[in-house]
Amino acid sequence: MTAAQEPWRRLHSRMIWVDVVQAVVSLTPAALATGVFGVEASLGSLWPMIAVAAFGTVGAIADALRWAFTRYRVTDAYVERRTGVFVRQYRSVRRDRIRSVDATAKLRHRLAGLRVVTIGAGQQHNAGESAFVLDAILRTDAWRLQEELLRPRAAGSAVPAPSGRPDGSGVGDRVTGTSDGARGTEDAQVFARLRPSWVLYNVFNSWAYIMAIGLLWGGFWLLSTFGVDVGGFLDGLADWEALGWGWTIGIGVLVTGAVGVIGLAVNFFTENWNFELARVSGEDGTQLRTRKGLFTTREVNRDERRMRGLQISEPLLWRWMGMADTNVVTTGLSLWSMSEPTAILPRGPIGVARSVAVDVLGSRPSPFDVPLVRHPAAALRRRLCWATVGGAALVAVVVWLVITDVLPAWTVWLGAAGWPVALLGAVVAYRALGHAVAGPYVVLRSGLISRSTVALQRSAVSTIALRQSLLQRRLGLMTVSAMTAAGWGGYQASDVDAGEAVEFATAAAPGLLEPFLVPNRLSAERS
């Protein structure tokens, strides 16, 4: 069937009933407050409920309009969508450009048997958005669409071994079963499933207090709207005047932190419930698939033919816990998306990240286990120099503010204390430096706030850049950057010894620099 003959499809009509339910639910709190609890119907007392009702009703109306004006179709060469009420929009993406087909479902979609399908392509990296979103289509249609775009092979076909390992040895456990009871039998290589202990790596951070403040503030307004005297209840819990300000503040910080930790723990399990990372059959290759979610389910399939490597990041303040984030380096997936499509594991132990990296990359020994070349001491001196300059500039600014009576005199000592902290940061940043060439991968490590180690395919390096600042030239250093059309677009080894930089760059990207290098005189005479 040609593109002109292929009919346009509509989003499923169940979305209209979901919107009606959403509007009714958003109006329920205000109705309960006035009809059941007898709250005075005034703007001052009901504005949170009014805001919730307005948000839910407007969202439902917007969804209904989007359903009425959206059409899509899948042809042999393109996936197309038309939408827009006042301004009509048409978008299309070639099927051979599709990087991922992401199926998600919020609770309201799951109850209605619907899914939200996000089709990711090359536009995502450049425009900061996916090719387009289909919200919402029937669950079976969503699965069929994934099969059509990413996994056209018959279900139950064997999963090919990863590149470089024909026998597939050591590539996780191969299991055969069903998915959500409706997708049929499939053969998958499972690399990781959720471990409850991973929650410890996700609750102890500053976000706990941010979440706690939001929860406590929302709870305060909700209870106050229904006539509950929250202030009087808190005053009756203890004799706060007898305890004093110190104990009161301390108890408040501990309680707030505990609420935040509980909130983050609940959020972690609801987001990552039933998590699974597996390799499944794909078109002319394999897909790296993640599934997770309790109320909002999410499935992401990544074409391994477009993967260029793997990155493991270790946050500074939690490095003592062995905490790590694991992301694939691939084309076409947005690194700025809140849904984190490049993350293949929840934040967890570094040991699990390294073990999964071996299976995903299919390379032994693992590039993350190869000893890295340490950078020269001149790299440390450069960082100490910049830390000293930065510390001196901070002290100068504080002194000027003290002279102009903006800050008190004692803040000069606070500014001076920033210098040893900067020196310590310089040492930590230097110790994070490292590089190596491990088989088909070039390994680069750097970072102060988050020490990132990336294993990048040497064949994926499209450009090699060598840079040298004035200070680097005096110290005999050089920065080698490996450019690629995936991930962040470029990864660099900072402050490599200038005498070794060209050799490393040549090994990192074979064939790129040779035409521009001056041949050795002895080699020329021999030839």
C-alpha positions as MATLAB code, in Angstrom:
seq = 'MTAAQEPWRRLHSRMIWVDVVQAVVSLTPAALATGVFGVEASLGSLWPMIAVAAFGTVGAIADALRWAFTRYRVTDAYVERRTGVFVRQYRSVRRDRIRSVDATAKLRHRLAGLRVVTIGAGQQHNAGESAFVLDAILRTDAWRLQEELLRPRAAGSAVPAPSGRPDGSGVGDRVTGTSDGARGTEDAQVFARLRPSWVLYNVFNSWAYIMAIGLLWGGFWLLSTFGVDVGGFLDGLADWEALGWGWTIGIGVLVTGAVGVIGLAVNFFTENWNFELARVSGEDGTQLRTRKGLFTTREVNRDERRMRGLQISEPLLWRWMGMADTNVVTTGLSLWSMSEPTAILPRGPIGVARSVAVDVLGSRPSPFDVPLVRHPAAALRRRLCWATVGGAALVAVVVWLVITDVLPAWTVWLGAAGWPVALLGAVVAYRALGHAVAGPYVVLRSGLISRSTVALQRSAVSTIALRQSLLQRRLGLMTVSAMTAAGWGGYQASDVDAGEAVEFATAAAPGLLEPFLVPNRLSAERS';
ca = [
       0.000    0.000    0.000;
       1.439    3.374   -1.019;
       1.651    6.387    1.277;
      -1.277    8.011   -0.505;
      -3.419    4.901    0.064;
      -2.483    4.404    3.713;
      -5.397    5.697    5.844;
      -4.915    8.213    8.641;
      -5.601    6.847   12.099;
      -7.163    8.588   15.095;
      -6.169    8.446   18.735;
      -8.444    6.147   20.698;
     -11.811    7.528   21.823;
     -11.340    6.165   25.348;
      -9.237    9.259   25.979;
     -12.430   11.334   25.994;
     -13.875    9.298   28.857;
     -10.551    9.536   30.687;
     -10.736   13.324   30.348;
     -14.299   13.364   31.700;
     -13.204   11.374   34.734;
     -10.205   13.677   35.188;
     -12.443   16.750   35.184;
     -14.831   15.179   37.715;
     -11.989   14.097   40.008;
     -10.397   17.563   39.886;
     -13.723   19.102   41.018;
     -14.239   16.584   43.832;
     -11.971   18.193   46.524;
     -13.739   21.548   46.280;
     -17.159   19.846   46.404;
     -16.172   17.826   49.486;
     -14.777   20.891   51.247;
     -17.979   22.921   50.800;
     -20.636   20.200   50.854;
     -19.302   17.754   53.458;
     -16.922   19.687   55.699;
     -18.822   22.965   55.585;
     -15.908   25.145   54.504;
     -16.940   28.707   53.649;
     -17.079   29.105   49.876;
     -14.636   31.999   49.501;
     -11.607   32.595   47.307;
      -9.298   32.894   50.332;
     -10.237   29.512   51.777;
     -10.738   27.516   48.593;
      -8.078   28.877   46.232;
      -5.935   25.673   46.328;
      -8.995   23.586   45.448;
     -10.004   26.065   42.755;
      -6.501   25.879   41.275;
      -6.650   22.061   41.207;
     -10.108   22.127   39.624;
      -9.064   24.671   36.998;
      -5.871   22.780   36.164;
      -7.687   19.463   35.795;
     -10.584   20.888   33.764;
      -8.347   22.868   31.387;
      -6.131   19.820   30.914;
      -9.126   17.646   30.111;
     -10.431   20.156   27.564;
      -6.973   20.434   25.949;
      -6.747   16.630   25.701;
     -10.178   16.472   24.088;
      -9.214   19.077   21.484;
      -5.936   17.290   20.800;
      -7.844   14.029   20.262;
     -10.285   15.694   17.885;
      -7.595   17.281   15.698;
      -4.825   14.643   15.718;
      -4.280   12.027   13.024;
      -1.321    9.740   12.356;
      -0.295    7.020    9.950;
       2.567    4.597    9.350;
       3.703    3.998    5.777;
       6.502    1.848    4.414;
       8.949    4.751    4.631;
       7.528    7.321    7.093;
       5.652    7.818   10.334;
       3.477   10.932   10.047;
       1.313   13.021   12.367;
      -1.057   15.954   11.816;
      -2.307   18.006   14.746;
      -3.190   21.533   15.843;
      -6.391   23.483   16.503;
      -5.593   27.019   15.320;
      -2.205   26.286   13.741;
      -2.038   23.005   11.880;
       1.213   21.093   12.283;
       2.552   18.252   10.193;
       5.549   16.175   11.225;
       7.099   13.114    9.680;
      10.134   10.971   10.341;
      11.726    8.335    8.185;
      11.417    4.876    9.679;
      15.120    4.210    9.197;
      15.818    7.298   11.377;
      13.820    6.031   14.356;
      16.035    5.514   17.412;
      13.490    4.444   20.001;
       9.795    3.776   20.538;
       8.923    4.575   24.141;
       5.602    3.354   25.576;
       4.449    4.928   28.844;
       1.198    4.879   30.775;
       0.099    7.003   33.690;
      -2.413    5.522   36.108;
      -5.366    6.989   34.247;
      -4.070    5.546   30.963;
      -3.522    2.114   32.513;
      -7.048    2.006   33.914;
      -8.381    2.774   30.436;
      -6.059    0.320   28.660;
      -4.199    3.118   26.868;
      -0.546    3.950   26.265;
       1.430    7.064   25.322;
       3.885    6.263   22.521;
       6.918    8.521   22.069;
       8.806    7.986   18.828;
      12.376    9.219   19.107;
      14.542   10.113   16.127;
      17.414   12.386   15.172;
      15.337   15.542   15.763;
      15.399   14.872   19.490;
      19.062   15.624   20.011;
      19.004   18.873   18.039;
      15.591   20.280   18.923;
      15.362   19.052   22.479;
      12.220   17.028   21.726;
      11.187   13.695   20.335;
      10.011   13.194   16.784;
       6.452   13.168   18.108;
       4.160   11.788   20.812;
       0.947    9.803   20.292;
      -1.203   10.318   23.394;
      -3.042    8.047   23.679;
      -3.600    4.845   21.724;
      -4.897    1.429   22.717;
      -2.444   -0.763   24.567;
      -2.468   -3.537   21.972;
      -2.030   -0.947   19.202;
       0.956    0.522   21.058;
       2.624   -2.866   21.293;
       1.845   -3.560   17.649;
       3.351   -0.208   16.715;
       6.530   -1.027   18.632;
       6.759   -4.371   16.879;
       6.159   -2.732   13.511;
       8.770   -0.001   13.956;
      11.458   -1.759   15.983;
      10.865   -5.495   16.194;
       9.298   -6.741   12.982;
      10.649  -10.283   13.460;
       8.353  -13.023   14.595;
       7.985  -13.408   18.328;
      10.190  -16.026   19.858;
      13.075  -15.607   17.415;
      16.481  -16.093   18.889;
      18.368  -13.086   20.142;
      21.590  -12.596   18.181;
      24.826  -12.484   20.099;
      26.299   -9.020   20.646;
      28.940   -7.637   18.338;
      32.375   -9.107   18.928;
      31.065  -12.160   20.852;
      29.595  -14.670   18.411;
      28.847  -17.258   21.070;
      27.020  -14.783   23.319;
      28.796  -16.178   26.373;
      28.426  -14.283   29.609;
      25.668  -12.026   28.296;
      23.184  -12.294   31.147;
      20.415  -14.866   31.592;
      18.276  -15.832   28.649;
      14.638  -16.221   29.590;
      11.481  -16.996   27.674;
       8.123  -15.769   28.901;
       5.317  -13.322   28.471;
       5.174   -9.566   28.942;
       2.147   -8.071   30.731;
       0.219  -11.152   29.735;
      -0.518   -9.913   26.253;
       2.601   -9.531   24.182;
       3.230  -13.180   23.599;
       6.355  -15.241   24.005;
       9.731  -13.622   23.616;
      13.359  -14.636   24.018;
      15.326  -12.064   26.013;
      18.688  -11.805   27.713;
      18.042  -10.230   31.102;
      20.941   -8.205   32.514;
      19.421   -6.679   35.641;
      16.264   -6.520   37.728;
      15.325   -4.215   40.577;
      16.980   -4.852   43.923;
      15.250   -3.250   46.942;
      18.621   -2.285   48.450;
      19.116    0.233   45.614;
      16.710    2.563   47.393;
      19.546    3.502   49.791;
      21.414    5.108   46.883;
      18.459    7.326   45.992;
      17.174    8.862   49.235;
      20.171   10.523   50.872;
      20.561   13.766   48.952;
      19.461   17.384   48.982;
      16.292   16.535   47.052;
      14.928   14.974   50.250;
      14.496   18.412   51.818;
      13.063   19.900   48.619;
      10.496   17.113   48.416;
       9.733   17.395   52.146;
       9.094   21.127   51.880;
       6.682   20.530   49.011;
       4.877   17.717   50.828;
       4.601   19.597   54.121;
       3.470   22.812   52.443;
       0.865   20.969   50.380;
      -0.348   19.036   53.433;
      -0.609   22.252   55.456;
      -2.785   23.974   52.851;
      -4.926   20.883   52.283;
      -5.648   20.390   55.999;
      -6.196   24.108   56.530;
      -8.716   24.152   53.686;
     -10.730   21.438   55.452;
     -10.687   23.414   58.713;
      -7.877   21.587   60.549;
      -5.818   23.802   62.913;
      -2.344   22.588   61.968;
      -0.560   25.282   64.015;
      -2.460   24.405   67.168;
      -1.751   20.699   66.671;
       1.997   21.347   66.359;
       2.014   23.627   69.422;
       0.478   20.864   71.497;
       3.104   18.264   70.592;
       5.800   19.689   72.937;
       6.765   22.641   75.106;
       8.761   24.393   72.428;
       9.684   27.387   74.612;
      11.249   25.076   77.203;
      13.205   23.232   74.533;
      14.657   26.459   73.106;
      15.468   27.490   69.550;
      18.375   25.073   69.153;
      16.396   21.904   69.881;
      13.368   23.206   67.993;
      15.414   23.838   64.835;
      17.195   20.501   65.210;
      13.926   18.563   65.574;
      12.463   20.449   62.610;
      15.456   19.584   60.412;
      15.331   15.897   61.421;
      11.579   15.589   60.880;
      11.771   17.386   57.537;
      14.635   15.159   56.424;
      12.759   12.031   57.501;
       9.665   13.078   55.559;
      11.831   13.762   52.517;
      13.609   10.394   52.766;
      10.280    8.572   53.007;
       8.959   10.561   50.051;
      12.014    9.783   47.922;
      11.829    6.095   48.867;
       8.175    5.907   47.831;
       8.983    7.783   44.620;
      11.882    5.422   43.855;
       9.769    2.287   44.170;
       6.823    3.718   42.219;
       9.127    4.798   39.373;
      11.294    1.662   39.257;
       8.857   -1.048   40.309;
       9.342   -4.249   38.307;
      12.442   -2.770   36.618;
      14.108   -4.973   34.020;
      17.010   -4.421   31.640;
      17.186   -6.919   28.793;
      18.381   -7.433   25.250;
      15.614   -8.412   22.821;
      15.358   -9.058   19.095;
      15.312   -6.078   16.771;
      15.414   -5.322   13.096;
      18.762   -6.586   11.765;
      20.130   -6.548   15.314;
      19.045   -6.197   18.904;
      17.262   -3.715   21.146;
      18.352   -2.772   24.668;
      15.052   -2.573   26.552;
      14.186   -1.181   29.974;
      10.813   -1.585   31.671;
       9.719   -0.038   34.940;
       6.901    1.687   36.772;
       4.069    0.992   39.217;
       1.411    3.644   38.564;
       3.099    5.052   35.456;
       4.641    2.264   33.385;
       7.441    2.975   30.947;
       9.198    0.880   28.330;
      12.140    2.162   26.280;
      13.714    0.229   23.400;
      17.121    1.434   22.182;
      18.548    0.229   18.896;
      21.968   -1.208   19.736;
      23.182   -0.495   16.213;
      23.106    3.193   17.198;
      24.883    2.731   20.516;
      28.429    4.092   20.620;
      29.466    3.304   24.174;
      28.629    3.559   27.856;
      29.173    6.131   30.593;
      29.365    5.528   34.358;
      29.230    8.604   36.617;
      30.073    8.684   40.332;
      28.804   11.742   42.289;
      31.476   13.274   44.529;
      29.616   13.482   47.842;
      28.289    9.922   47.582;
      31.367    8.279   46.098;
      32.121    6.709   49.477;
      28.878    4.720   49.071;
      29.980    3.394   45.698;
      27.074    5.176   44.014;
      26.923    5.288   40.229;
      24.680    6.384   37.352;
      24.801    4.328   34.147;
      23.926    5.781   30.724;
      24.390    4.619   27.177;
      26.152    6.805   24.623;
      23.834    6.665   21.636;
      22.515    8.805   18.830;
      19.095   10.407   18.771;
      18.189   10.355   22.480;
      17.931   13.589   24.457;
      20.296   13.950   27.397;
      18.147   16.782   28.798;
      14.899   14.858   28.978;
      13.421   14.447   32.472;
      12.535   10.861   31.548;
      16.255   10.043   31.093;
      15.946    7.712   28.075;
      19.712    7.081   28.062;
      19.727    5.715   31.646;
      19.737    1.918   31.585;
      19.962    1.396   35.363;
      18.538    3.215   38.374;
      21.144    4.905   40.538;
      22.840    2.059   42.370;
      26.137    0.415   43.364;
      29.183    0.810   41.140;
      29.722   -2.956   41.174;
      26.386   -3.590   39.465;
      27.080   -0.840   36.926;
      30.439   -2.372   35.976;
      28.959   -5.867   35.768;
      26.127   -4.715   33.508;
      28.631   -2.753   31.388;
      30.456   -5.996   30.568;
      27.246   -7.593   29.297;
      25.959   -4.568   27.401;
      29.250   -3.732   25.675;
      30.079   -7.381   25.018;
      33.803   -6.766   25.452;
      36.230   -8.684   27.654;
      38.172   -7.459   29.450;
      35.761   -4.681   30.250;
      37.048   -1.229   29.252;
      35.974   -0.029   32.707;
      38.427   -2.460   34.332;
      41.454   -1.444   32.246;
      44.127    0.520   34.192;
      44.061    4.161   33.122;
      47.113    6.257   32.308;
      47.650    8.853   35.033;
      48.149   12.420   33.927;
      51.425   14.225   34.739;
      51.985   16.265   37.902;
      51.839   19.416   35.775;
      48.081   18.814   35.467;
      47.820   19.063   39.255;
      49.874   22.265   39.295;
      47.563   23.805   36.680;
      44.505   23.044   38.815;
      46.171   24.319   41.973;
      47.057   27.511   40.124;
      43.459   28.081   39.044;
      42.210   27.261   42.562;
      44.604   29.846   44.024;
      43.556   32.487   41.496;
      39.894   31.774   42.172;
      40.395   31.869   45.946;
      42.290   35.160   45.738;
      39.559   36.680   43.557;
      36.905   35.605   46.067;
      38.815   37.159   48.973;
      39.323   40.380   46.984;
      35.582   40.644   46.306;
      34.733   40.026   49.971;
      37.287   42.618   51.126;
      35.816   45.173   48.731;
      32.300   44.470   50.048;
      33.579   44.855   53.626;
      35.252   48.178   52.813;
      31.995   49.444   51.272;
      30.090   48.324   54.414;
      28.027   45.781   52.504;
      29.311   42.811   54.540;
      30.620   42.571   58.112;
      34.362   42.233   58.694;
      34.224   38.610   59.833;
      33.129   37.473   56.339;
      36.737   38.016   55.178;
      37.711   34.893   57.121;
      34.808   33.040   55.528;
      36.071   34.051   52.086;
      39.617   33.016   53.001;
      38.314   29.585   54.044;
      37.239   29.047   50.441;
      40.877   28.818   49.310;
      41.739   25.477   51.037;
      38.399   24.092   49.848;
      39.315   25.071   46.275;
      42.742   23.446   46.666;
      41.117   20.246   47.888;
      38.767   20.330   44.897;
      41.779   20.737   42.590;
      43.375   17.599   44.042;
      40.133   15.628   43.677;
      39.737   16.794   40.065;
      43.319   15.790   39.275;
      42.897   12.315   40.775;
      39.842   11.797   38.551;
      41.863   12.257   35.349;
      42.736    9.210   33.286;
      42.664    7.779   29.771;
      43.377    4.528   27.958;
      42.766    2.589   24.764;
      41.121   -0.777   25.475;
      40.532   -2.897   22.387;
      37.751   -1.302   20.313;
      37.134    1.402   22.925;
      38.809    4.600   24.040;
      38.292    5.242   27.752;
      38.216    8.792   29.164;
      37.706    9.786   32.800;
      37.372   13.240   34.361;
      35.118   15.367   36.560;
      35.041   17.006   39.988;
      31.377   17.093   41.034;
      30.702   13.854   39.178;
      33.590   11.635   38.112;
      32.532   10.285   34.722;
      34.150    7.372   32.931;
      33.100    6.891   29.328;
      33.967    3.959   27.076;
      33.534    5.179   23.496;
      33.854    3.056   20.375;
      36.976    4.106   18.480;
      35.150    3.581   15.202;
      32.518    6.131   16.333;
      35.061    8.950   16.750;
      34.542   11.263   13.798;
      36.944   14.067   14.768;
      40.006   14.430   16.978;
      40.858   17.888   18.334;
      44.097   18.804   20.107;
      44.103   22.090   22.018;
      46.751   23.881   24.037;
      46.291   27.074   26.065;
      49.153   29.392   27.009;
      49.399   27.902   30.501;
      49.216   24.368   29.109;
      52.014   25.203   26.692;
      54.254   26.352   29.529;
      53.453   23.223   31.532;
      53.856   20.825   28.586;
      50.205   19.763   28.549;
      47.573   19.293   25.872;
      43.826   18.495   25.773;
      42.652   15.722   23.445;
      38.961   15.781   22.472;
      37.161   12.892   20.764;
      34.121   14.101   18.811;
      31.214   11.805   17.988;
      27.618   12.093   16.798;
      26.281   10.568   20.021;
      25.843   11.463   23.665;
      27.302   14.859   24.551;
      28.891   15.107   21.117;
      32.441   15.203   22.454;
      34.516   13.727   25.279;
      37.937   14.966   26.268;
      41.083   13.966   28.081;
      42.289   17.159   29.725;
      45.951   17.934   30.426;
      47.596   14.966   28.749;
      51.373   15.074   28.518;
      52.139   16.954   25.296;
      54.697   14.347   24.256;
      52.097   11.568   24.470;
      49.008   13.456   23.257;
      49.486   12.835   19.529;
      50.224    9.137   20.070;
      47.111    8.762   22.217;
      44.970   10.688   19.731;
      46.208    8.512   16.866;
      45.379    5.341   18.795;
      41.983    6.676   19.893;
      40.826    7.270   16.319;
      42.821    5.159   13.869;
      43.186    6.728   10.432;
      42.040   10.251   11.311;
      45.346   11.956   12.095;
      47.796    9.983    9.979;
      47.319   12.095    6.809;
      48.198   15.243    8.785;
      51.269   13.946   10.626;
      54.806   14.648    9.440;
      56.435   11.242    8.762;
      59.476   10.291   10.781;
      62.728   11.016    8.958;
      64.097    7.505    9.470;
      60.837    5.972    8.245;
      60.987    8.176    5.167;
      64.600    7.142    4.433;
      63.681    3.441    4.797;
      60.820    3.843    2.407;
];
